[in-house]
PDB file of C-alpha atoms in Angstrom:
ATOM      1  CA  UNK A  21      -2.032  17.430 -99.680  1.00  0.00           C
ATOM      2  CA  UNK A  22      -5.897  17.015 -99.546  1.00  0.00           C
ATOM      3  CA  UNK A  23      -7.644  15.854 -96.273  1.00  0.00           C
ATOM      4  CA  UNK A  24     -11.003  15.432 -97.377  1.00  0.00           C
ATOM      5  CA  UNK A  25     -14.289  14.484 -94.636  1.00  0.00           C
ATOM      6  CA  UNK A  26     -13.565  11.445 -93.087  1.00  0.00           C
ATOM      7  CA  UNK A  27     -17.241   9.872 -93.088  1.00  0.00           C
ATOM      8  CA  UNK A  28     -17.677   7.239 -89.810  1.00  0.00           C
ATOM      9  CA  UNK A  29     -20.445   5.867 -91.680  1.00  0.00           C
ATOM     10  CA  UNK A  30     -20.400   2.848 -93.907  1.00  0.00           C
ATOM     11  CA  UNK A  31     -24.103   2.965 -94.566  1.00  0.00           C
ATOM     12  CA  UNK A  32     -23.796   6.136 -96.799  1.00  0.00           C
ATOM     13  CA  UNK A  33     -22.946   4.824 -99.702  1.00  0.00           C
ATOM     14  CA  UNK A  34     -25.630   2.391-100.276  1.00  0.00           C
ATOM     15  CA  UNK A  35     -28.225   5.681-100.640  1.00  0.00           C
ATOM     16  CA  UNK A  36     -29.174   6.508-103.723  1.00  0.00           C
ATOM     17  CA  UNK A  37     -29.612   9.883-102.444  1.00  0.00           C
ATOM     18  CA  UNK A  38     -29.482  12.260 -99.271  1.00  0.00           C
ATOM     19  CA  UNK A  39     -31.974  14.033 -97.832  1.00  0.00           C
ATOM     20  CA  UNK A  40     -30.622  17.114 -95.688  1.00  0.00           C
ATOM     21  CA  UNK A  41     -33.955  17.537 -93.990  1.00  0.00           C
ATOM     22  CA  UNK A  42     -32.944  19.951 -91.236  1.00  0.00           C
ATOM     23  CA  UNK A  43     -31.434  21.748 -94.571  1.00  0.00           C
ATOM     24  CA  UNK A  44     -33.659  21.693 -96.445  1.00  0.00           C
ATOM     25  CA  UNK A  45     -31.545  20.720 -99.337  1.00  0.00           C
ATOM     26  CA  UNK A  46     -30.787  17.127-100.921  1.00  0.00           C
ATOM     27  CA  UNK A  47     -28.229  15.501-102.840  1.00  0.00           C
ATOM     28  CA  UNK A  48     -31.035  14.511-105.387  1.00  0.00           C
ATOM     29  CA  UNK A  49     -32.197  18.211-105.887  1.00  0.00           C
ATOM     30  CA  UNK A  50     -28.959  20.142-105.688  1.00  0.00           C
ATOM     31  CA  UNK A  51     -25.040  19.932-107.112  1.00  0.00           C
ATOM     32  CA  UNK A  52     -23.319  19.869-103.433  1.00  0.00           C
ATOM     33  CA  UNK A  53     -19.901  20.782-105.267  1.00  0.00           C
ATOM     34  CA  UNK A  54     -20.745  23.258-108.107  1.00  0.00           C
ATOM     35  CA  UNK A  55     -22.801  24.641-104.822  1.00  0.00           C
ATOM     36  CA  UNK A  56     -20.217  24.057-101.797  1.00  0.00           C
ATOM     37  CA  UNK A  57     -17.195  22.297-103.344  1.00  0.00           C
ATOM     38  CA  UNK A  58     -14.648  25.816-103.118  1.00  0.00           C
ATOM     39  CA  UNK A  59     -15.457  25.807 -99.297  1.00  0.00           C
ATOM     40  CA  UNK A  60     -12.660  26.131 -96.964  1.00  0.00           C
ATOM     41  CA  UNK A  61     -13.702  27.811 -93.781  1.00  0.00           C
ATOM     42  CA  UNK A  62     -16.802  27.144 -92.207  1.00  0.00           C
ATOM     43  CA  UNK A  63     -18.336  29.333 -89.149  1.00  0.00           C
ATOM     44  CA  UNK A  64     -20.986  27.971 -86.718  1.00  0.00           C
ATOM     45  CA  UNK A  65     -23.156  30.218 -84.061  1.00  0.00           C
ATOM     46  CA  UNK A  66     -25.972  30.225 -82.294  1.00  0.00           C
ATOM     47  CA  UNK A  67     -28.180  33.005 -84.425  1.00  0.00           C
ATOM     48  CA  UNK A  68     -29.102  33.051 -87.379  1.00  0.00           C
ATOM     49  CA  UNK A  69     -29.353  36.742 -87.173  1.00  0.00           C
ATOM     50  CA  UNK A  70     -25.625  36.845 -86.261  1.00  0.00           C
ATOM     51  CA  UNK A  71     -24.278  34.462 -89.083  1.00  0.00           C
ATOM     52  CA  UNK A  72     -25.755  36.519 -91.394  1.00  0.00           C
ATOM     53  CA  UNK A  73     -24.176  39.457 -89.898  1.00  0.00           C
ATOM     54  CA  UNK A  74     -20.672  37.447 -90.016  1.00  0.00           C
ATOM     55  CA  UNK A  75     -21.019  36.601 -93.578  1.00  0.00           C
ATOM     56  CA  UNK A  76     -21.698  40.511 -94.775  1.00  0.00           C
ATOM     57  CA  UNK A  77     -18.617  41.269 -92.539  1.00  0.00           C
ATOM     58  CA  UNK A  78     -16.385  38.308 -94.159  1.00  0.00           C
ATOM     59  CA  UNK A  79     -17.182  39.400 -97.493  1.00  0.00           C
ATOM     60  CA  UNK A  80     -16.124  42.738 -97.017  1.00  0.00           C
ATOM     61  CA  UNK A  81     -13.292  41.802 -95.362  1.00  0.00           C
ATOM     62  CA  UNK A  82     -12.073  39.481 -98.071  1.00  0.00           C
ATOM     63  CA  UNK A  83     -13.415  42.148-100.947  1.00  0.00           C
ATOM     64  CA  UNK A  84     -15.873  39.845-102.222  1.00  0.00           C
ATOM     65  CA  UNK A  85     -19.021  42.008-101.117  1.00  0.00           C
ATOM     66  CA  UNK A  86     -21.061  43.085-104.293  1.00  0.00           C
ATOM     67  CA  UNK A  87     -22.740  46.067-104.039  1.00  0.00           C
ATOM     68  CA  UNK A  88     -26.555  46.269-102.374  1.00  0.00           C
ATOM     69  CA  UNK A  89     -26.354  42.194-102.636  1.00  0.00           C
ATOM     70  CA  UNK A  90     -28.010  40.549 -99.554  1.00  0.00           C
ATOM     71  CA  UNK A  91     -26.558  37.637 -98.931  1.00  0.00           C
ATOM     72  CA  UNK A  92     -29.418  35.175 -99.608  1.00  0.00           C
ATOM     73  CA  UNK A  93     -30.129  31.957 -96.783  1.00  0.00           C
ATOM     74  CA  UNK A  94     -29.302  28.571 -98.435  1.00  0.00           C
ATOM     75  CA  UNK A  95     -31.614  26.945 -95.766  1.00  0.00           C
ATOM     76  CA  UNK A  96     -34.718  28.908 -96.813  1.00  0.00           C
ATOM     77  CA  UNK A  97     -36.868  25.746 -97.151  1.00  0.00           C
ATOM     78  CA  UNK A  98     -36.884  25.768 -93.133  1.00  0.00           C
ATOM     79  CA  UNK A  99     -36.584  27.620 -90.230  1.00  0.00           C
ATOM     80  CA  UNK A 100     -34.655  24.900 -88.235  1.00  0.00           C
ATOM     81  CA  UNK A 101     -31.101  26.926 -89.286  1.00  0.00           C
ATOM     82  CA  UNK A 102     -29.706  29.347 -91.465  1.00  0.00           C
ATOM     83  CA  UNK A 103     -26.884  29.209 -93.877  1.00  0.00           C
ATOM     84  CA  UNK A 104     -24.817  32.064 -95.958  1.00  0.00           C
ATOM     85  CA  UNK A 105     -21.844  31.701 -98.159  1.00  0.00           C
ATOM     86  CA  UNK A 106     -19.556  34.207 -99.672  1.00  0.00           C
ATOM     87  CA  UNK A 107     -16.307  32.822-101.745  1.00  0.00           C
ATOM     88  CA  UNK A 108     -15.111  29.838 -99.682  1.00  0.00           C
ATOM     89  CA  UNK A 109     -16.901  30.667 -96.603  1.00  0.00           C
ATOM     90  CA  UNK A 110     -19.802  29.254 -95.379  1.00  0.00           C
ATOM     91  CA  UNK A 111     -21.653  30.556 -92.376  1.00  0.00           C
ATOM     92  CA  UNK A 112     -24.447  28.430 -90.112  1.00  0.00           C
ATOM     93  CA  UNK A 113     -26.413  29.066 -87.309  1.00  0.00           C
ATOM     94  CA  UNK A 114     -27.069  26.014 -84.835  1.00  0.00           C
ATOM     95  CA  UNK A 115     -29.291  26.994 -81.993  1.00  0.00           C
ATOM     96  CA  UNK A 116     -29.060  26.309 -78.617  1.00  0.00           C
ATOM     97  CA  UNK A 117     -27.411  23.213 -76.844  1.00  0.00           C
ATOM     98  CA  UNK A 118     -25.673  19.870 -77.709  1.00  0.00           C
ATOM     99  CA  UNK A 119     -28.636  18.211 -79.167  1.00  0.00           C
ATOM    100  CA  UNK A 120     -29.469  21.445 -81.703  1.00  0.00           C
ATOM    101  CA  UNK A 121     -25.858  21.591 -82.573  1.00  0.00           C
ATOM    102  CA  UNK A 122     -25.521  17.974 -83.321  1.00  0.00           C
ATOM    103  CA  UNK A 123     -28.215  17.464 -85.884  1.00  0.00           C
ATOM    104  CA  UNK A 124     -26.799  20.537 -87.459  1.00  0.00           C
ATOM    105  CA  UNK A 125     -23.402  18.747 -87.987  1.00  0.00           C
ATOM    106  CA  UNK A 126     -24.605  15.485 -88.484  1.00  0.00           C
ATOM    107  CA  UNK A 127     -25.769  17.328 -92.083  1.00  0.00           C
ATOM    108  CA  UNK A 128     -22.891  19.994 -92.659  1.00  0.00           C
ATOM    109  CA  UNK A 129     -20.150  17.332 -92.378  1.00  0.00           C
ATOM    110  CA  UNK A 130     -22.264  15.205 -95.433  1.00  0.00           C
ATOM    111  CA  UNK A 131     -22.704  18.379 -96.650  1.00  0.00           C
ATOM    112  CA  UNK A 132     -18.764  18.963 -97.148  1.00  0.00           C
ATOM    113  CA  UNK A 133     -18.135  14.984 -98.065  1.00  0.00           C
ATOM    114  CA  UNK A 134     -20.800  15.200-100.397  1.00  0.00           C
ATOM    115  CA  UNK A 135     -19.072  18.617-101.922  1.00  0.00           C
ATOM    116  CA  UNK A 136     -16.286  16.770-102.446  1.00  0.00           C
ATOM    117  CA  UNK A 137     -14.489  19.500-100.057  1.00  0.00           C
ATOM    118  CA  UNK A 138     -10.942  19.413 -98.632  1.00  0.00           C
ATOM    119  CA  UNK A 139      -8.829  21.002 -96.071  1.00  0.00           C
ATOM    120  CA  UNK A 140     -11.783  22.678 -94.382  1.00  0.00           C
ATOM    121  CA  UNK A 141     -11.531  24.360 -91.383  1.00  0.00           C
ATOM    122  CA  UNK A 142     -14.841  24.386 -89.060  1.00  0.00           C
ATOM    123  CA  UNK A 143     -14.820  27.688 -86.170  1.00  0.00           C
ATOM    124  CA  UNK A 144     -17.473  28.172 -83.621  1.00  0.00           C
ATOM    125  CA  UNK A 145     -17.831  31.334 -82.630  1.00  0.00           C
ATOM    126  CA  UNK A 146     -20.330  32.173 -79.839  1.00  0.00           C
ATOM    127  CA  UNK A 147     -20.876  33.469 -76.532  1.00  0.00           C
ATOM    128  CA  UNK A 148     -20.372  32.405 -73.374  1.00  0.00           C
ATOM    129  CA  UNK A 149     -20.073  32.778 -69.309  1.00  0.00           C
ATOM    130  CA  UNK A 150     -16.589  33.600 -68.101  1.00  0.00           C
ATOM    131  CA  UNK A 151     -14.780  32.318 -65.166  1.00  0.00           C
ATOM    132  CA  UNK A 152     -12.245  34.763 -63.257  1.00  0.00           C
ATOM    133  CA  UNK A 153     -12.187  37.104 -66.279  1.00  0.00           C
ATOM    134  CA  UNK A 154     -12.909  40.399 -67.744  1.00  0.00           C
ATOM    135  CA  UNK A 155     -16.660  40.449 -69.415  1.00  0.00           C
ATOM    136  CA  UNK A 156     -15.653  41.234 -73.441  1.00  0.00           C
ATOM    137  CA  UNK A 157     -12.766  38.908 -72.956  1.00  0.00           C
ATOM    138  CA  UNK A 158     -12.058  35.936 -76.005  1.00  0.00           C
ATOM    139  CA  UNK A 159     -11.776  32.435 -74.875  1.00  0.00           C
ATOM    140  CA  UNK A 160      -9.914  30.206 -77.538  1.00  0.00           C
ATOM    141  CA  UNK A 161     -10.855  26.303 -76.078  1.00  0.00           C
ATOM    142  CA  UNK A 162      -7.664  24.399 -75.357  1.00  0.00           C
ATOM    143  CA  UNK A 163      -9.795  21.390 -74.866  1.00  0.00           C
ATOM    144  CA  UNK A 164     -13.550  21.497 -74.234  1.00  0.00           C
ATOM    145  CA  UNK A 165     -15.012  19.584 -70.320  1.00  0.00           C
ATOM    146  CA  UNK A 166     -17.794  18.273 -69.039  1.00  0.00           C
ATOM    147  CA  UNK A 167     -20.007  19.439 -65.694  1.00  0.00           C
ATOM    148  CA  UNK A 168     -17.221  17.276 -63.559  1.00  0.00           C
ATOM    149  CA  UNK A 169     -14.578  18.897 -65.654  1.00  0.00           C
ATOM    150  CA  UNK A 170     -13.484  15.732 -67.796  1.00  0.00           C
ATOM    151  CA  UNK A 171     -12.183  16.503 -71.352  1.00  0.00           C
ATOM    152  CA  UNK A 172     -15.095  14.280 -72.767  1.00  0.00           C
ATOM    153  CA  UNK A 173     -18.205  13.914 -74.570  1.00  0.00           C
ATOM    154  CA  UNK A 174     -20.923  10.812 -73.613  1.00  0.00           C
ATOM    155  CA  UNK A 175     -23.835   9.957 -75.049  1.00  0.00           C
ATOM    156  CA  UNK A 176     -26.282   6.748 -75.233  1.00  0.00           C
ATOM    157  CA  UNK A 177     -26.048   4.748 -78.260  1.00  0.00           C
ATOM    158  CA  UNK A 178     -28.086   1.823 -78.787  1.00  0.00           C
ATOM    159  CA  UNK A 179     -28.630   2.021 -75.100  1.00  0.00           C
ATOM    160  CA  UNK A 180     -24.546   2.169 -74.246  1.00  0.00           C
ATOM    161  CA  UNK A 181     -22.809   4.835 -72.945  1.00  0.00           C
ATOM    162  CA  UNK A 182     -20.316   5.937 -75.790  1.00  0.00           C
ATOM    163  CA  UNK A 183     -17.729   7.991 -74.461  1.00  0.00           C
ATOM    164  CA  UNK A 184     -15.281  10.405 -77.450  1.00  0.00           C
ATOM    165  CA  UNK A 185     -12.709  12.883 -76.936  1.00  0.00           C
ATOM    166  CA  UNK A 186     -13.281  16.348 -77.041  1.00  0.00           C
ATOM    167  CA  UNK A 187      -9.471  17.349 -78.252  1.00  0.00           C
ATOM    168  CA  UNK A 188      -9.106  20.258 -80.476  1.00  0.00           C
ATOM    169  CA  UNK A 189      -6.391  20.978 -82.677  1.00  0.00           C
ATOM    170  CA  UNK A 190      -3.412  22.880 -80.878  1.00  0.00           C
ATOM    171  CA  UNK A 191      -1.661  23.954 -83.901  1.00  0.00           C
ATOM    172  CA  UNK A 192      -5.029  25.627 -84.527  1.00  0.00           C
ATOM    173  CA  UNK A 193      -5.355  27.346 -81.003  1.00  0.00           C
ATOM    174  CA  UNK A 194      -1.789  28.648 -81.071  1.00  0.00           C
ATOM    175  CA  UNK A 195      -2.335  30.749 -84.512  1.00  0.00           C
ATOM    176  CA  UNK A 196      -5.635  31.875 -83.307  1.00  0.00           C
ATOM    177  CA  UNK A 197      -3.920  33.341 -80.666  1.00  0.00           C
ATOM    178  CA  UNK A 198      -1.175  34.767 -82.889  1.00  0.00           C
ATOM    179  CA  UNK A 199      -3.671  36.597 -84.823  1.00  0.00           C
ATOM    180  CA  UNK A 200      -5.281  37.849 -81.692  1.00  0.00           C
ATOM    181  CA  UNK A 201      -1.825  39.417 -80.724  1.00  0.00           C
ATOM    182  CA  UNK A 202      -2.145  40.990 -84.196  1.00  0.00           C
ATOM    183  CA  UNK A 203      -5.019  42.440 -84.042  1.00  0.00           C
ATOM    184  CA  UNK A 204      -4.847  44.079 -80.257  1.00  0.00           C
ATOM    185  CA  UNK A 205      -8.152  44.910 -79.654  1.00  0.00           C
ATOM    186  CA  UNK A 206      -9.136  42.779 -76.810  1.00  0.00           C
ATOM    187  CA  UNK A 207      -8.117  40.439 -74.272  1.00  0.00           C
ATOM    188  CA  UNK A 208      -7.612  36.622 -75.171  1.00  0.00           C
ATOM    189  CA  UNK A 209      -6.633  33.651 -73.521  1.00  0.00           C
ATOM    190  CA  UNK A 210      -6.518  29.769 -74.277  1.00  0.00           C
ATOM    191  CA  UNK A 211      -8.435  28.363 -71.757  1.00  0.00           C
ATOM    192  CA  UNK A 212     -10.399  25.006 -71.065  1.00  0.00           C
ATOM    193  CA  UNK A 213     -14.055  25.558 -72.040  1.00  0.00           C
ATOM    194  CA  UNK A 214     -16.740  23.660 -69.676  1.00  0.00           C
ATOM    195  CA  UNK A 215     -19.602  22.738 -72.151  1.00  0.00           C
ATOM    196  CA  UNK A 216     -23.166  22.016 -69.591  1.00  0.00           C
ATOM    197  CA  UNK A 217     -27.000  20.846 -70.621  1.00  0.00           C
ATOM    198  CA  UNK A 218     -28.552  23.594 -69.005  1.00  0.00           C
ATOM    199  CA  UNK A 219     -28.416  27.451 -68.828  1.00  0.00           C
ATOM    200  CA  UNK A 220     -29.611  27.517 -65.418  1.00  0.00           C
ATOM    201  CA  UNK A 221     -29.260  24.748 -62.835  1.00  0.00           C
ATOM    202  CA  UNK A 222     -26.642  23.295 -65.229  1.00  0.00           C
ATOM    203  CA  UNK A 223     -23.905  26.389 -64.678  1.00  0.00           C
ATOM    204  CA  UNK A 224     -24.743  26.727 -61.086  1.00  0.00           C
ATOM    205  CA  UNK A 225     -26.979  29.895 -61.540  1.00  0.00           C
ATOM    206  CA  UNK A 226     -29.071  31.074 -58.740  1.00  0.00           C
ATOM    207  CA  UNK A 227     -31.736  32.789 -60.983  1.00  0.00           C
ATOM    208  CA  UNK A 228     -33.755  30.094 -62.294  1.00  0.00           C
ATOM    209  CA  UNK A 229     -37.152  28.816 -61.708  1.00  0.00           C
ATOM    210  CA  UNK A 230     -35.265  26.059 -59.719  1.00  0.00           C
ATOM    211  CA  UNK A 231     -32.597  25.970 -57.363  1.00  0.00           C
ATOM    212  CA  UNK A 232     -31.971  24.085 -54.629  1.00  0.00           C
ATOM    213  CA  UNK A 233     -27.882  24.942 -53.916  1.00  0.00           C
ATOM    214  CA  UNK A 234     -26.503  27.799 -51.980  1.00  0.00           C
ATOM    215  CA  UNK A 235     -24.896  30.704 -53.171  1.00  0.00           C
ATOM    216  CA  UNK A 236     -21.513  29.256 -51.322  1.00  0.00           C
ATOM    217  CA  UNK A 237     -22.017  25.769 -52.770  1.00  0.00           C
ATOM    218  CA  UNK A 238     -22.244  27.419 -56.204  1.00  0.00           C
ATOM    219  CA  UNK A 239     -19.178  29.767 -55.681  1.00  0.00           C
ATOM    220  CA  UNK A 240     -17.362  26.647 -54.589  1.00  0.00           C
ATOM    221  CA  UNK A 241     -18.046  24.838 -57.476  1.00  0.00           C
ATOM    222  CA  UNK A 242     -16.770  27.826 -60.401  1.00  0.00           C
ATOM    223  CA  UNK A 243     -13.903  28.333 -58.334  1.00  0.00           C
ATOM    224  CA  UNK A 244     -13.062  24.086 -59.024  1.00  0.00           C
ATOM    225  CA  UNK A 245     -14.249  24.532 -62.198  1.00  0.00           C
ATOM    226  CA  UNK A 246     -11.387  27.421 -62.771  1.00  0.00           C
ATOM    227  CA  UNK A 247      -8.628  25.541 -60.420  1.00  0.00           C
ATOM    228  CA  UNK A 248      -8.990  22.720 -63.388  1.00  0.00           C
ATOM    229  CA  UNK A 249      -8.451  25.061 -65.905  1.00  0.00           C
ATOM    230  CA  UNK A 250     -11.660  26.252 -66.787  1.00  0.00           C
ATOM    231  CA  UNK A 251     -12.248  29.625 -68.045  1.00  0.00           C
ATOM    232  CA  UNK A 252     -15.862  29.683 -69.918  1.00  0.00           C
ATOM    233  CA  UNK A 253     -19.365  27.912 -70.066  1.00  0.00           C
ATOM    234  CA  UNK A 254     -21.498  27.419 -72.954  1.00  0.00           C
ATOM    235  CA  UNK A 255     -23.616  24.053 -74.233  1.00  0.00           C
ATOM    236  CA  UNK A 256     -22.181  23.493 -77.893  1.00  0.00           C
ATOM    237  CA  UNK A 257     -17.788  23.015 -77.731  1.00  0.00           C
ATOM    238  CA  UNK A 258     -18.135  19.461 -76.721  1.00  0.00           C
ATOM    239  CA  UNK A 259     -19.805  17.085 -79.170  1.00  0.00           C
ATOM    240  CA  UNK A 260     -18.450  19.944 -81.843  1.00  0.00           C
ATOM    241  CA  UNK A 261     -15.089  18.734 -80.320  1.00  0.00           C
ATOM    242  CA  UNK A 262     -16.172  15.179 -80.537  1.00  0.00           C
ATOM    243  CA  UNK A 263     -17.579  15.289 -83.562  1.00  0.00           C
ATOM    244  CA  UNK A 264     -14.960  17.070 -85.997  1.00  0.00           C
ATOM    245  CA  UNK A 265     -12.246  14.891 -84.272  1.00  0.00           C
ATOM    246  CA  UNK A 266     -13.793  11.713 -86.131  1.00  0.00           C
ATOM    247  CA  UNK A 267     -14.646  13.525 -88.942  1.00  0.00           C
ATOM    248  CA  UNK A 268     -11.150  14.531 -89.363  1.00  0.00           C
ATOM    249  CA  UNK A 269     -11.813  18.102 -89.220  1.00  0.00           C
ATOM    250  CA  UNK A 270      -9.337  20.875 -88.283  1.00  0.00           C
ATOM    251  CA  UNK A 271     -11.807  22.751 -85.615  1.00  0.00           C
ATOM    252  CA  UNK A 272     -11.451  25.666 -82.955  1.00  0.00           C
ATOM    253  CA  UNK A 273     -14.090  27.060 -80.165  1.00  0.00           C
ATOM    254  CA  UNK A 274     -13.996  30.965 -80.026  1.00  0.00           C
ATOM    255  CA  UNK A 275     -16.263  32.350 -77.877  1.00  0.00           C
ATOM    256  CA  UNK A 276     -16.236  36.109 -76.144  1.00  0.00           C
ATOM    257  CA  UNK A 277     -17.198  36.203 -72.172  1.00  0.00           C
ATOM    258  CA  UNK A 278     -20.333  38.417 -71.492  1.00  0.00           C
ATOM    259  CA  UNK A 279     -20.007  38.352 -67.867  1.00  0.00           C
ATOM    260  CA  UNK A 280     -17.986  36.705 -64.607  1.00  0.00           C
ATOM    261  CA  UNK A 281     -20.017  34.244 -63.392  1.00  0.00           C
ATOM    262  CA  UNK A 282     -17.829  34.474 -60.017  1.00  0.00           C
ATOM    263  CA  UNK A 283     -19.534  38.041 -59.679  1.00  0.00           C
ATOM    264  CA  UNK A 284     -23.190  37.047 -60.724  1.00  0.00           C
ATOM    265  CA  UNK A 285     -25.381  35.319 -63.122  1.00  0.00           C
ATOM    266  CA  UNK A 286     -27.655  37.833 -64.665  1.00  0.00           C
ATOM    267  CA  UNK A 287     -26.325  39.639 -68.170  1.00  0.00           C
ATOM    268  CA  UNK A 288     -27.191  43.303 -67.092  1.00  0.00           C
ATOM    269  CA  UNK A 289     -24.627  44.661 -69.853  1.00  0.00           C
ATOM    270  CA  UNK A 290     -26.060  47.729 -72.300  1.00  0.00           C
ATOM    271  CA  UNK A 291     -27.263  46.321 -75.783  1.00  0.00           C
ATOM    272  CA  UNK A 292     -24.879  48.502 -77.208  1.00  0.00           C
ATOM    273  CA  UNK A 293     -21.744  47.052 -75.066  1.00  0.00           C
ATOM    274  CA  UNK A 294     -23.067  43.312 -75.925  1.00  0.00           C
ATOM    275  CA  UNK A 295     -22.672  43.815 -79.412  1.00  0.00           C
ATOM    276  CA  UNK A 296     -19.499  45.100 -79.357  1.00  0.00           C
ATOM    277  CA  UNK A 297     -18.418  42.236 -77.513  1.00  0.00           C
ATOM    278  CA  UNK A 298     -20.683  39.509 -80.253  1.00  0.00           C
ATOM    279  CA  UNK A 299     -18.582  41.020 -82.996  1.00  0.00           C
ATOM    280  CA  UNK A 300     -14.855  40.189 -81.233  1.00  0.00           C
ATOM    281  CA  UNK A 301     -15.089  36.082 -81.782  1.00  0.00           C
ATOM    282  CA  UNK A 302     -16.289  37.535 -85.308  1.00  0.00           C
ATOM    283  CA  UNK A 303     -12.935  39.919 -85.993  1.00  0.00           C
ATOM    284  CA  UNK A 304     -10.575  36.761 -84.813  1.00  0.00           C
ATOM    285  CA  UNK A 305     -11.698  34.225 -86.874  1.00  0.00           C
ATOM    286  CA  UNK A 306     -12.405  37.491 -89.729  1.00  0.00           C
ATOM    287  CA  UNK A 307      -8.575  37.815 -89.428  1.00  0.00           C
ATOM    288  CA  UNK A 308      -7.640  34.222 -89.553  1.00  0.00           C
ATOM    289  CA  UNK A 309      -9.197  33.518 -92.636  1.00  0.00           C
ATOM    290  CA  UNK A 310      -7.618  36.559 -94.487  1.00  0.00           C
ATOM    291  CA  UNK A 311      -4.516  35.703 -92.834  1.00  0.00           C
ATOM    292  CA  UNK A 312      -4.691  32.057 -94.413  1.00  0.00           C
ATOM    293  CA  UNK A 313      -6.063  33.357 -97.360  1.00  0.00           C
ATOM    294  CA  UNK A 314      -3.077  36.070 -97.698  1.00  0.00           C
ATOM    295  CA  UNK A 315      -5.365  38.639 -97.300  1.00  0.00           C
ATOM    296  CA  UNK A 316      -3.700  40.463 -94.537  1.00  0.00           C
TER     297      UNK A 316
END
């Protein structure tokens, strides 16, 4: 069975062409499937520096690295994001925040139609603050919240407030979490993953240029935000929720803790120890895609 990209967009198919600007790439100028058209699994993170590193580390997991090759960026006619492929992997960096990630996957999911893929699967993996957990541990997102812990994503359209689900597939979570057992390296939970506009005032930090809440008032509200099920922050999980759920995309949040917020806000953690923990989200999904591929 073939569950290709669901496109909510009836105005599509009256262009002659489409322009990827934040890409750099158009459907005028380049063949999306002889390009993209094997792609199965697609990875989005924040840096570009790290999904290049997650792309060299796919391809030698899957035996597809070629020896010396760098692993050129598709997206070199900008600096907006990054994008690597190996086999049927494709790897994209989407900045900071919901408004960063969005325009990137406004363009990757016309990307895939236009490919003519199928049966993709789209993983963010990423970092985040935990909540009432080990720093280094692996969040999988059950669902992904809001700041008043609602399993929703808004945003202004036309002037309306538009108002999608942020559900993720289960089915998806569970096997993540099977290959996590597998692997038995670190510490993973499913978890409900609160998704904020702001590093600072927005996650109830007290080390920003502004803040005008108490340390108690702050404590008080993590420890709601964990009594609803909440086990990590970051700014991307919920319009990447919202938006693979009406693309009819299989998707999944992984993202590794780097500290408890419930014991402070600043990351003080060695370089060395940081990276270690960048590369776990990295090895899960690594290990899910061989698995699927029957790699393992």
């Amino acid at each position: 069975c073939h569950n290709f990209i669901h496109l909510c967009n009836p105005h599509l198919e009256k262009m002659k062409e489409d322009i990827l600007y934040h890409f750099a790439l158009g459907t005028g100028t380049h063949d999306f499937p002889a390009l993209f058209g094997d792609v199965k699994f697609v990875c989005v993170g924040g840096s570009p520096s790290r999904m290049k590193a997650f792309i060299a580390y796919i391809a030698e997991e899957l035996g597809l690295e070629s020896s010396g090759c760098d692993y050129p960026n598709i997206c070199a006619g900008t600096d907006r994001y990054a994008m690597y492929k190996v086999g049927p992997v494709l790897s994209v960096s989407h900045g900071m925040g919901i408004p960063s990630i969005a325009i990137m996957l406004h363009e990757l999911i016309k990307l895939l139609y236009h490919a003519k893929c199928s049966n993709v699967t789209i993983f963010r993996i990423g970092t985040s603050g935990g909540i009432g957990l080990d720093p280094g541990s692996v969040v999988i997102t059950r669902e992904s919240v809001d700041a008043t812990f609602k399993p929703q994503f808004e945003q202004v359209v036309l002037g309306k407030t538009v108002i999608r689900s942020t559900n993720l597939d289960e089915q998806l979570t569970k096997e993540l979490m099977q290959c996590s057992i597998e692997i038995g390296q670190f510490h993973t939970v499913i978890g409900n993953t609160m998704c904020t506009l702001d590093f600072y005032e927005g996650q109830g930090r007290l080390d920003g240029a502004i803040c005008l809440y108490s340390e108690e008032e702050k404590l008080q509200y993590l420890k709601e935000a964990y009594d609803s099920g909440v086990r990590n922050i970051e700014m991307e999980s919920s319009v990447f929720a919202a938006m693979c759920n009406l693309s009819g995309v299989k998707a999944a949040v992984v993202c590794v803790t780097l500290l408890d917020r419930l014991e402070g806000d600043q990351i003080s953690t060695s370089h060395e120890v940081l990276v270690e923990y960048q590369k776990r989200p990295q090895k899960l999904v690594g290990y899910f895609i061989k698995k699927s591929l029957g790699k393992v």
